Amino acid sequence: MPKVAVVFAPGCEEVEGLTVIDVLRRLGIDAKMVGLGDREVLGAHNIKLTCDELMGDQLLKYDLVAFPGGMGGSKRLRDNEQLKRLMVQRNREGKWDAAMCAAPIALARYGLLDNHDYTCYPGMNEEIQKEVPSARFHKDITVVDEEAKILTSRGPATALAYAFKIAEVLGVDTKQIKKDMLYDYLAQNI
């Protein structure tokens, strides 16, 4: 089974990170909550999260590293030099990375969206375009750029789609869990 790390920074959008952890663990994927600087992280809505481990070089060993959004958390991810170094190295090694909502701004700052497809929270694309004019924005719920091995998504309501897509790019079948979690029912009845 693949291994996934979700990096939580203070001010993160809790539902975006916890949804990924929940879905992947239901699928039997080794999914770890990784704190940026501290194992205790206070999210954007004052929910205290206790992470499994602190961010460090172990991120190089994961099959995919995912970022939840939230403006405060995304800026902290974007501005962390150690994380940038690790993510650039992961990219060079051809490993998958994912970011949603405001967090693609971190991938943009790291230079990972150059000439690649992405999506993000409405309006963040303008900031990303200033950072990386060659990045190609799409309005889809999730966007997978196979060449860059980058997956992105829009915002809190798209967290389930993001989590399922993470599992799928890692080769895990999500058909049954989508049925069990009533995702298919929701998609058909909205």
PDB file of C-alpha atoms in Angstrom:
ATOM      1  CA  MET A   1       0.000   0.000   0.000  1.00  0.00           C
ATOM      2  CA  PRO A   2       1.183   3.537  -0.685  1.00  0.00           C
ATOM      3  CA  LYS A   3       2.295   5.971   2.016  1.00  0.00           C
ATOM      4  CA  VAL A   4       0.892   9.511   2.147  1.00  0.00           C
ATOM      5  CA  ALA A   5       1.799  12.499   4.317  1.00  0.00           C
ATOM      6  CA  VAL A   6      -0.589  15.416   4.858  1.00  0.00           C
ATOM      7  CA  VAL A   7       1.291  18.492   6.088  1.00  0.00           C
ATOM      8  CA  PHE A   8      -0.656  20.616   8.571  1.00  0.00           C
ATOM      9  CA  ALA A   9       0.431  24.216   9.248  1.00  0.00           C
ATOM     10  CA  PRO A  10      -1.179  26.655  11.706  1.00  0.00           C
ATOM     11  CA  GLY A  11      -4.159  28.282  10.028  1.00  0.00           C
ATOM     12  CA  CYS A  12      -4.869  25.295   7.763  1.00  0.00           C
ATOM     13  CA  GLU A  13      -8.351  24.449   6.546  1.00  0.00           C
ATOM     14  CA  GLU A  14      -9.040  21.533   8.894  1.00  0.00           C
ATOM     15  CA  VAL A  15     -11.697  19.765   6.813  1.00  0.00           C
ATOM     16  CA  GLU A  16      -9.401  19.634   3.781  1.00  0.00           C
ATOM     17  CA  GLY A  17      -6.615  17.859   5.629  1.00  0.00           C
ATOM     18  CA  LEU A  18      -8.713  15.606   7.844  1.00  0.00           C
ATOM     19  CA  THR A  19     -10.890  14.442   4.949  1.00  0.00           C
ATOM     20  CA  VAL A  20      -7.788  13.182   3.148  1.00  0.00           C
ATOM     21  CA  ILE A  21      -6.519  11.396   6.273  1.00  0.00           C
ATOM     22  CA  ASP A  22      -9.954   9.852   6.926  1.00  0.00           C
ATOM     23  CA  VAL A  23     -10.557   8.598   3.370  1.00  0.00           C
ATOM     24  CA  LEU A  24      -7.054   7.223   2.903  1.00  0.00           C
ATOM     25  CA  ARG A  25      -7.086   5.396   6.241  1.00  0.00           C
ATOM     26  CA  ARG A  26     -10.482   3.874   5.372  1.00  0.00           C
ATOM     27  CA  LEU A  27      -8.793   2.540   2.230  1.00  0.00           C
ATOM     28  CA  GLY A  28      -5.963   1.010   4.270  1.00  0.00           C
ATOM     29  CA  ILE A  29      -3.400   3.526   3.028  1.00  0.00           C
ATOM     30  CA  ASP A  30      -0.667   4.501   5.496  1.00  0.00           C
ATOM     31  CA  ALA A  31      -1.626   8.181   5.887  1.00  0.00           C
ATOM     32  CA  LYS A  32       0.229  10.339   8.400  1.00  0.00           C
ATOM     33  CA  MET A  33      -0.585  13.769   9.772  1.00  0.00           C
ATOM     34  CA  VAL A  34       2.652  15.774   9.674  1.00  0.00           C
ATOM     35  CA  GLY A  35       2.994  19.017  11.614  1.00  0.00           C
ATOM     36  CA  LEU A  36       4.927  21.939  10.181  1.00  0.00           C
ATOM     37  CA  GLY A  37       7.079  22.975  13.141  1.00  0.00           C
ATOM     38  CA  ASP A  38       4.946  21.423  15.886  1.00  0.00           C
ATOM     39  CA  ARG A  39       2.901  18.267  16.442  1.00  0.00           C
ATOM     40  CA  GLU A  40       0.045  20.380  17.860  1.00  0.00           C
ATOM     41  CA  VAL A  41      -1.477  22.538  15.109  1.00  0.00           C
ATOM     42  CA  LEU A  42      -4.312  25.038  15.518  1.00  0.00           C
ATOM     43  CA  GLY A  43      -6.399  25.194  12.370  1.00  0.00           C
ATOM     44  CA  ALA A  44      -8.152  28.184  10.807  1.00  0.00           C
ATOM     45  CA  HIS A  45     -11.332  27.463  12.780  1.00  0.00           C
ATOM     46  CA  ASN A  46      -9.619  26.962  16.138  1.00  0.00           C
ATOM     47  CA  ILE A  47      -9.671  23.168  15.951  1.00  0.00           C
ATOM     48  CA  LYS A  48      -6.589  21.723  17.622  1.00  0.00           C
ATOM     49  CA  LEU A  49      -5.021  18.939  15.570  1.00  0.00           C
ATOM     50  CA  THR A  50      -2.501  16.464  16.965  1.00  0.00           C
ATOM     51  CA  CYS A  51      -0.153  15.247  14.245  1.00  0.00           C
ATOM     52  CA  ASP A  52       1.621  11.885  14.099  1.00  0.00           C
ATOM     53  CA  GLU A  53       5.037  13.400  13.410  1.00  0.00           C
ATOM     54  CA  LEU A  54       6.981  16.584  12.679  1.00  0.00           C
ATOM     55  CA  MET A  55       7.963  17.594   9.156  1.00  0.00           C
ATOM     56  CA  GLY A  56      11.468  16.553   8.162  1.00  0.00           C
ATOM     57  CA  ASP A  57      13.452  14.552   5.632  1.00  0.00           C
ATOM     58  CA  GLN A  58      11.054  11.621   6.007  1.00  0.00           C
ATOM     59  CA  LEU A  59       8.795  13.427   3.500  1.00  0.00           C
ATOM     60  CA  LEU A  60      11.157  12.113   0.816  1.00  0.00           C
ATOM     61  CA  LYS A  61      10.006   8.558   1.594  1.00  0.00           C
ATOM     62  CA  TYR A  62       6.274   9.135   1.056  1.00  0.00           C
ATOM     63  CA  ASP A  63       4.591   8.227  -2.239  1.00  0.00           C
ATOM     64  CA  LEU A  64       2.561  11.451  -2.076  1.00  0.00           C
ATOM     65  CA  VAL A  65       2.664  14.576   0.080  1.00  0.00           C
ATOM     66  CA  ALA A  66      -0.576  16.581   0.305  1.00  0.00           C
ATOM     67  CA  PHE A  67      -1.265  20.121   1.479  1.00  0.00           C
ATOM     68  CA  PRO A  68      -4.636  21.314   2.782  1.00  0.00           C
ATOM     69  CA  GLY A  69      -5.503  24.947   2.107  1.00  0.00           C
ATOM     70  CA  GLY A  70      -6.522  27.749   4.403  1.00  0.00           C
ATOM     71  CA  MET A  71      -4.837  31.094   3.801  1.00  0.00           C
ATOM     72  CA  GLY A  72      -2.748  31.143   6.987  1.00  0.00           C
ATOM     73  CA  GLY A  73      -1.588  27.559   6.599  1.00  0.00           C
ATOM     74  CA  SER A  74      -0.890  27.956   2.889  1.00  0.00           C
ATOM     75  CA  LYS A  75       1.326  30.987   3.446  1.00  0.00           C
ATOM     76  CA  ARG A  76       3.282  29.107   6.106  1.00  0.00           C
ATOM     77  CA  LEU A  77       3.756  26.169   3.716  1.00  0.00           C
ATOM     78  CA  ARG A  78       4.764  28.578   0.947  1.00  0.00           C
ATOM     79  CA  ASP A  79       7.348  30.392   3.079  1.00  0.00           C
ATOM     80  CA  ASN A  80       9.020  27.376   4.740  1.00  0.00           C
ATOM     81  CA  GLU A  81      12.457  26.916   3.152  1.00  0.00           C
ATOM     82  CA  GLN A  82      13.017  23.399   4.503  1.00  0.00           C
ATOM     83  CA  LEU A  83       9.674  22.259   3.086  1.00  0.00           C
ATOM     84  CA  LYS A  84      10.453  23.947  -0.236  1.00  0.00           C
ATOM     85  CA  ARG A  85      13.775  22.084  -0.461  1.00  0.00           C
ATOM     86  CA  LEU A  86      12.088  18.747   0.266  1.00  0.00           C
ATOM     87  CA  MET A  87       9.237  19.320  -2.186  1.00  0.00           C
ATOM     88  CA  VAL A  88      11.615  20.336  -4.992  1.00  0.00           C
ATOM     89  CA  GLN A  89      13.659  17.199  -4.337  1.00  0.00           C
ATOM     90  CA  ARG A  90      10.502  15.040  -4.343  1.00  0.00           C
ATOM     91  CA  ASN A  91       9.533  16.567  -7.664  1.00  0.00           C
ATOM     92  CA  ARG A  92      12.969  15.803  -9.136  1.00  0.00           C
ATOM     93  CA  GLU A  93      12.537  12.205  -7.987  1.00  0.00           C
ATOM     94  CA  GLY A  94       9.185  11.977  -9.823  1.00  0.00           C
ATOM     95  CA  LYS A  95       7.015  11.620  -6.717  1.00  0.00           C
ATOM     96  CA  TRP A  96       3.406  12.778  -6.466  1.00  0.00           C
ATOM     97  CA  ASP A  97       2.393  15.948  -4.623  1.00  0.00           C
ATOM     98  CA  ALA A  98      -1.028  17.465  -4.037  1.00  0.00           C
ATOM     99  CA  ALA A  99      -2.382  20.821  -2.859  1.00  0.00           C
ATOM    100  CA  MET A 100      -5.859  22.263  -2.610  1.00  0.00           C
ATOM    101  CA  CYS A 101      -7.662  25.550  -2.024  1.00  0.00           C
ATOM    102  CA  ALA A 102      -5.031  28.250  -1.322  1.00  0.00           C
ATOM    103  CA  ALA A 103      -2.142  25.766  -0.951  1.00  0.00           C
ATOM    104  CA  PRO A 104      -1.176  25.599  -4.654  1.00  0.00           C
ATOM    105  CA  ILE A 105       0.479  28.980  -3.937  1.00  0.00           C
ATOM    106  CA  ALA A 106       3.174  26.964  -2.138  1.00  0.00           C
ATOM    107  CA  LEU A 107       3.751  24.770  -5.194  1.00  0.00           C
ATOM    108  CA  ALA A 108       3.907  27.921  -7.316  1.00  0.00           C
ATOM    109  CA  ARG A 109       6.550  29.490  -5.034  1.00  0.00           C
ATOM    110  CA  TYR A 110       8.567  26.260  -5.179  1.00  0.00           C
ATOM    111  CA  GLY A 111       8.596  26.482  -9.000  1.00  0.00           C
ATOM    112  CA  LEU A 112       6.582  23.279  -9.391  1.00  0.00           C
ATOM    113  CA  LEU A 113       3.701  24.755 -11.413  1.00  0.00           C
ATOM    114  CA  ASP A 114       5.899  26.089 -14.240  1.00  0.00           C
ATOM    115  CA  ASN A 115       4.132  25.161 -17.516  1.00  0.00           C
ATOM    116  CA  HIS A 116       1.745  22.837 -15.678  1.00  0.00           C
ATOM    117  CA  ASP A 117      -2.009  22.502 -15.140  1.00  0.00           C
ATOM    118  CA  TYR A 118      -3.598  23.259 -11.766  1.00  0.00           C
ATOM    119  CA  THR A 119      -6.691  24.491  -9.975  1.00  0.00           C
ATOM    120  CA  CYS A 120      -7.196  26.334  -6.698  1.00  0.00           C
ATOM    121  CA  TYR A 121      -9.635  28.391  -4.654  1.00  0.00           C
ATOM    122  CA  PRO A 122     -11.335  31.088  -6.787  1.00  0.00           C
ATOM    123  CA  GLY A 123      -9.143  34.205  -6.920  1.00  0.00           C
ATOM    124  CA  MET A 124      -5.947  32.467  -5.760  1.00  0.00           C
ATOM    125  CA  ASN A 125      -5.194  31.782  -9.414  1.00  0.00           C
ATOM    126  CA  GLU A 126      -4.504  35.515  -9.863  1.00  0.00           C
ATOM    127  CA  GLU A 127      -1.822  35.392  -7.145  1.00  0.00           C
ATOM    128  CA  ILE A 128      -0.402  32.166  -8.599  1.00  0.00           C
ATOM    129  CA  GLN A 129      -0.267  33.688 -12.097  1.00  0.00           C
ATOM    130  CA  LYS A 130       1.829  36.568 -10.710  1.00  0.00           C
ATOM    131  CA  GLU A 131       4.214  34.011  -9.194  1.00  0.00           C
ATOM    132  CA  VAL A 132       4.230  31.635 -12.206  1.00  0.00           C
ATOM    133  CA  PRO A 133       2.847  33.207 -15.406  1.00  0.00           C
ATOM    134  CA  SER A 134       3.305  29.934 -17.337  1.00  0.00           C
ATOM    135  CA  ALA A 135       1.026  27.907 -15.004  1.00  0.00           C
ATOM    136  CA  ARG A 136      -2.284  26.895 -16.617  1.00  0.00           C
ATOM    137  CA  PHE A 137      -5.379  27.400 -14.414  1.00  0.00           C
ATOM    138  CA  HIS A 138      -8.515  25.238 -14.836  1.00  0.00           C
ATOM    139  CA  LYS A 139     -11.880  25.491 -13.056  1.00  0.00           C
ATOM    140  CA  ASP A 140     -12.291  21.703 -12.642  1.00  0.00           C
ATOM    141  CA  ILE A 141     -12.960  20.196  -9.186  1.00  0.00           C
ATOM    142  CA  THR A 142      -9.641  18.364  -9.332  1.00  0.00           C
ATOM    143  CA  VAL A 143      -6.805  18.721 -11.832  1.00  0.00           C
ATOM    144  CA  VAL A 144      -4.133  16.085 -12.354  1.00  0.00           C
ATOM    145  CA  ASP A 145      -0.975  17.036 -14.231  1.00  0.00           C
ATOM    146  CA  GLU A 146       0.561  13.634 -15.017  1.00  0.00           C
ATOM    147  CA  GLU A 147       3.832  15.095 -16.310  1.00  0.00           C
ATOM    148  CA  ALA A 148       4.458  17.148 -13.155  1.00  0.00           C
ATOM    149  CA  LYS A 149       2.911  14.486 -10.871  1.00  0.00           C
ATOM    150  CA  ILE A 150       0.839  17.236  -9.244  1.00  0.00           C
ATOM    151  CA  LEU A 151      -2.803  17.016  -8.206  1.00  0.00           C
ATOM    152  CA  THR A 152      -4.785  20.103  -7.166  1.00  0.00           C
ATOM    153  CA  SER A 153      -8.335  20.863  -6.039  1.00  0.00           C
ATOM    154  CA  ARG A 154     -10.588  23.875  -5.329  1.00  0.00           C
ATOM    155  CA  GLY A 155     -11.780  24.215  -1.711  1.00  0.00           C
ATOM    156  CA  PRO A 156     -13.568  22.752   1.325  1.00  0.00           C
ATOM    157  CA  ALA A 157     -16.512  21.271  -0.603  1.00  0.00           C
ATOM    158  CA  THR A 158     -14.132  19.432  -2.951  1.00  0.00           C
ATOM    159  CA  ALA A 159     -12.163  17.693  -0.179  1.00  0.00           C
ATOM    160  CA  LEU A 160     -13.744  14.278  -0.794  1.00  0.00           C
ATOM    161  CA  ALA A 161     -13.062  14.455  -4.535  1.00  0.00           C
ATOM    162  CA  TYR A 162      -9.478  15.479  -3.706  1.00  0.00           C
ATOM    163  CA  ALA A 163      -9.015  12.557  -1.297  1.00  0.00           C
ATOM    164  CA  PHE A 164     -10.421  10.029  -3.772  1.00  0.00           C
ATOM    165  CA  LYS A 165      -8.238  11.418  -6.574  1.00  0.00           C
ATOM    166  CA  ILE A 166      -5.141  11.112  -4.340  1.00  0.00           C
ATOM    167  CA  ALA A 167      -5.930   7.421  -3.830  1.00  0.00           C
ATOM    168  CA  GLU A 168      -6.586   6.947  -7.554  1.00  0.00           C
ATOM    169  CA  VAL A 169      -3.303   8.498  -8.751  1.00  0.00           C
ATOM    170  CA  LEU A 170      -1.571   6.060  -6.393  1.00  0.00           C
ATOM    171  CA  GLY A 171      -3.354   3.148  -8.064  1.00  0.00           C
ATOM    172  CA  VAL A 172      -5.971   2.470  -5.370  1.00  0.00           C
ATOM    173  CA  ASP A 173      -9.520   1.585  -6.493  1.00  0.00           C
ATOM    174  CA  THR A 174     -12.066   3.981  -4.942  1.00  0.00           C
ATOM    175  CA  LYS A 175     -15.264   2.572  -6.457  1.00  0.00           C
ATOM    176  CA  GLN A 176     -16.462   0.789  -3.297  1.00  0.00           C
ATOM    177  CA  ILE A 177     -15.538   3.544  -0.833  1.00  0.00           C
ATOM    178  CA  LYS A 178     -17.351   6.135  -2.955  1.00  0.00           C
ATOM    179  CA  LYS A 179     -20.451   3.941  -2.694  1.00  0.00           C
ATOM    180  CA  ASP A 180     -19.975   3.244   1.032  1.00  0.00           C
ATOM    181  CA  MET A 181     -19.492   6.937   1.887  1.00  0.00           C
ATOM    182  CA  LEU A 182     -22.535   7.925  -0.281  1.00  0.00           C
ATOM    183  CA  TYR A 183     -20.330  10.049  -2.525  1.00  0.00           C
ATOM    184  CA  ASP A 184     -21.978   8.612  -5.638  1.00  0.00           C
ATOM    185  CA  TYR A 185     -25.415   9.302  -4.137  1.00  0.00           C
ATOM    186  CA  LEU A 186     -24.401  12.907  -3.412  1.00  0.00           C
ATOM    187  CA  ALA A 187     -23.015  13.408  -6.918  1.00  0.00           C
ATOM    188  CA  GLN A 188     -26.250  12.132  -8.461  1.00  0.00           C
ATOM    189  CA  ASN A 189     -28.544  14.193  -6.238  1.00  0.00           C
ATOM    190  CA  ILE A 190     -27.024  17.655  -6.129  1.00  0.00           C
TER     191      ILE A 190
END
